[in-house]
Tab-separated table of C-alpha atoms in Angstrom:
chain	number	residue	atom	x	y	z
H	1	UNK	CA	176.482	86.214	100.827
H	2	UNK	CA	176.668	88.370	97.917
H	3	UNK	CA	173.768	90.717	96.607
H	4	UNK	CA	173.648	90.351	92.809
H	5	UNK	CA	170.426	91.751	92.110
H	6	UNK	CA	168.037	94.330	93.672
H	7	UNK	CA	164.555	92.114	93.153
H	8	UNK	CA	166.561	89.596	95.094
H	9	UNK	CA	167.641	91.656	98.147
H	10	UNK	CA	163.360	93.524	97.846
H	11	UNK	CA	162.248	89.902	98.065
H	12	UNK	CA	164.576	88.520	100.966
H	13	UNK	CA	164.083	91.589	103.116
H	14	UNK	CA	160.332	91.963	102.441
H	15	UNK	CA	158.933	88.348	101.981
H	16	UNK	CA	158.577	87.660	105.586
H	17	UNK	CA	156.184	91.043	105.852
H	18	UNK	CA	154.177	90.786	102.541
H	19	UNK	CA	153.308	86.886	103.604
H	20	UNK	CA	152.151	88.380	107.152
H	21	UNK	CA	150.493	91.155	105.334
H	22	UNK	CA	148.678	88.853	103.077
H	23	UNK	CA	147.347	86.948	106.129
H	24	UNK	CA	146.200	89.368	108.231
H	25	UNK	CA	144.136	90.635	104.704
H	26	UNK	CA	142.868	87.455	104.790
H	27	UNK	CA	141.668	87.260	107.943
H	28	UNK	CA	140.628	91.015	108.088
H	29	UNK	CA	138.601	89.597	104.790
H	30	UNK	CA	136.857	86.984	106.752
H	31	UNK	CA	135.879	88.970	110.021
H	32	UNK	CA	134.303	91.366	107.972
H	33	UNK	CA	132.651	89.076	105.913
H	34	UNK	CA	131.426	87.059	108.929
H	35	UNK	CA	130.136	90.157	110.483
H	36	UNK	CA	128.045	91.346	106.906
H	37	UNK	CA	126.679	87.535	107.148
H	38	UNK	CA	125.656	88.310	111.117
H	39	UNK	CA	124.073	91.481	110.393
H	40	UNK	CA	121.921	90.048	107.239
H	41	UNK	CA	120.869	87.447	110.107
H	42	UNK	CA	120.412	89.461	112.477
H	43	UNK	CA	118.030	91.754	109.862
H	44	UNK	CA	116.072	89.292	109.315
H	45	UNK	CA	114.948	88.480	113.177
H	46	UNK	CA	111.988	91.400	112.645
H	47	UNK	CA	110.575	89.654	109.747
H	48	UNK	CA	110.670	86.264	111.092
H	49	UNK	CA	109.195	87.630	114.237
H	50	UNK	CA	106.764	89.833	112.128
H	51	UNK	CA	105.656	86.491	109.750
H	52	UNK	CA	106.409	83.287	111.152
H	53	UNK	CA	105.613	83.753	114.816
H	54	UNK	CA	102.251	84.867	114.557
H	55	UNK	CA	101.345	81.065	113.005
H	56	UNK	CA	103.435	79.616	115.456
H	57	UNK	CA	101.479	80.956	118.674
H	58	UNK	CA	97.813	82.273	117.429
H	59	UNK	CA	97.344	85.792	119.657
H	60	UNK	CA	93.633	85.301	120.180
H	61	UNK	CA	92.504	89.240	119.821
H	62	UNK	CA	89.286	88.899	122.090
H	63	UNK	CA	91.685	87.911	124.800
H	64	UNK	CA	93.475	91.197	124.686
H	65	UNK	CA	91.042	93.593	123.639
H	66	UNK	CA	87.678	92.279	125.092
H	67	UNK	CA	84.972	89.999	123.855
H	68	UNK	CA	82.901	92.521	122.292
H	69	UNK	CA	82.533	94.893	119.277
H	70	UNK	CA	80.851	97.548	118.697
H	71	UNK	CA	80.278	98.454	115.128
H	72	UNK	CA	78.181	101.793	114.026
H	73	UNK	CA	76.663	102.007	110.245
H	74	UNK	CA	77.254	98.375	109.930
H	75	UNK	CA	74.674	97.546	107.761
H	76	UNK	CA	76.819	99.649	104.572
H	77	UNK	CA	79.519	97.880	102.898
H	78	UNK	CA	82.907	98.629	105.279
H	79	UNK	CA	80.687	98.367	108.505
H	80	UNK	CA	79.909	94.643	107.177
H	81	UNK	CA	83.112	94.131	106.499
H	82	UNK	CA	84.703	95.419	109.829
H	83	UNK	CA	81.452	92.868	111.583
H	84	UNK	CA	82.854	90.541	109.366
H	85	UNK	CA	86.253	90.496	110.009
H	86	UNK	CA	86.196	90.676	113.825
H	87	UNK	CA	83.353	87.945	113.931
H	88	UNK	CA	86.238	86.375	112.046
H	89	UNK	CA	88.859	86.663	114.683
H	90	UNK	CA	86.369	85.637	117.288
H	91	UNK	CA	84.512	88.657	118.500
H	92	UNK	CA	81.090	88.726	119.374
H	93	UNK	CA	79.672	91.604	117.688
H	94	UNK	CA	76.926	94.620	118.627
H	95	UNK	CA	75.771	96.335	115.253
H	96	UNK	CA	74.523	99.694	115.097
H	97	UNK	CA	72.454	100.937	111.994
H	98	UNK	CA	69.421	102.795	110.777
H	99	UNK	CA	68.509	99.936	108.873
H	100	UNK	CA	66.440	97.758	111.086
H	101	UNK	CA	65.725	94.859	108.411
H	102	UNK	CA	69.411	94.738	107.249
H	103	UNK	CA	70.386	94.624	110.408
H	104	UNK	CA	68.604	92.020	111.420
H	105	UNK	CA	69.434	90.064	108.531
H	106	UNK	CA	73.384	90.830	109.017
H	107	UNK	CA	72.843	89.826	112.661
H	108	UNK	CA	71.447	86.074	111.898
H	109	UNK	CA	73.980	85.927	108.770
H	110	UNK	CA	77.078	86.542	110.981
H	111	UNK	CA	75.622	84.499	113.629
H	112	UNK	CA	75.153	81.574	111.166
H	113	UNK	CA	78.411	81.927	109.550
H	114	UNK	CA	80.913	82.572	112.444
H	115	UNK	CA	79.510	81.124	115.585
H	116	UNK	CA	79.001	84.041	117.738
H	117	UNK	CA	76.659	86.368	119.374
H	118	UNK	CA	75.487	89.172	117.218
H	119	UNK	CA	72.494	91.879	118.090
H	120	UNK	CA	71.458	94.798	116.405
H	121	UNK	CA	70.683	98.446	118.069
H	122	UNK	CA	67.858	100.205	115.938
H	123	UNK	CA	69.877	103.738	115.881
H	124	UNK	CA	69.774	106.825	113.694
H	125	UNK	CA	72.387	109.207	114.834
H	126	UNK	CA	70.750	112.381	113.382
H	127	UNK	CA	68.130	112.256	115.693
H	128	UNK	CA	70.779	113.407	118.684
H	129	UNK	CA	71.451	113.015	122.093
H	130	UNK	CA	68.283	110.573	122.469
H	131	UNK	CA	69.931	107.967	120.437
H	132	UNK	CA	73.387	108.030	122.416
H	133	UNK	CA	71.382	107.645	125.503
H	134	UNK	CA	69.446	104.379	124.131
H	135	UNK	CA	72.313	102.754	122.913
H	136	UNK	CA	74.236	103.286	126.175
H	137	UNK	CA	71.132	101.783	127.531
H	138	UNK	CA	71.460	98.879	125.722
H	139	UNK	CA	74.500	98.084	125.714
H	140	UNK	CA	74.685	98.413	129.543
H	141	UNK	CA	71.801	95.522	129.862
H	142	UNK	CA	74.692	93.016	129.859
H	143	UNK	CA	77.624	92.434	130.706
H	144	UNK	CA	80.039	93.480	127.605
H	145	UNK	CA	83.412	93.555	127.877
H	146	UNK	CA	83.675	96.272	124.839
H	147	UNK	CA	87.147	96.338	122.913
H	148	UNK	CA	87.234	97.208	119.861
H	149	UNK	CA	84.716	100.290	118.477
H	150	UNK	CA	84.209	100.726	114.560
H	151	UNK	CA	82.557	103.325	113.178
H	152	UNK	CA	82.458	103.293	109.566
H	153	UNK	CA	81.056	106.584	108.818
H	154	UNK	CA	80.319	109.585	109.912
């Protein structure tokens, strides 16, 4: 057999190479495609863990923390809403505030509202060590099993 042109002796001596070549692109193509497609996935497993899980399986907060709360200044606006909040999630709630009538009133409010025990301590901290000494007083009357403390001001 007879070479009459160089295109036909390129193609015959490199055709079974460039159709291997062109396979193993394609499946060099695919593998890394596959993998980009896995790692999206796998990128994804924090927010679905982070967003989806928590509605699957409820954590119930007062089981990990404690049943109580201890809130200081929570008769101004972000100690309500900290009282709030955790009377939300299930905690029963001890509010400490200067305010003896809004406290009160706060008290029956989230008591009314969230269905769980709530009790004011009378306290003004700029009257000193006294006051840290009748708060630890009264909140070592019962039995609290204190976990979470929020002190909105200072």
């Amino acid at each position: 057999m007879s070479v009459d042109s160089v295109q036909f002796l390129v193609q015959n001596l490199f055709d079974p190479w460039t159709v291997r070549l062109v396979d193993w692109l394609f499946y060099a193509g695919v593998a890394v495609g596959v993998t980009k497609i896995a790692q999206g996935l796998y990128s994804l497993i924090p927010g679905v863990y982070t967003y989806f899980y928590p509605k699957l399986r409820p954590l119930s907060l007062t089981d990990k923390y404690g049943r109580w709360a201890v809130i200081t200044g929570a008769t101004s606006s972000l100690g309500t809403a900290f009282a709030k909040e955790l009377a939300a999630c299930g905690f029963d709630v001890v509010l400490i505030s200067r305010s003896y009538d809004n406290l009160l009133d706060m008290a029956s409010e989230i008591q009314s509202q969230y269905s769980v025990q709530a009790y004011g301590i009378h306290a003004d901290f700029f009257l000193g060590q006294s006051v840290y000494n009748e708060i630890e007083k009264a909140l070592l009357t019962d039995t609290l099993d204190i976990g979470v403390l929020a002190i909105s001001k200072f």
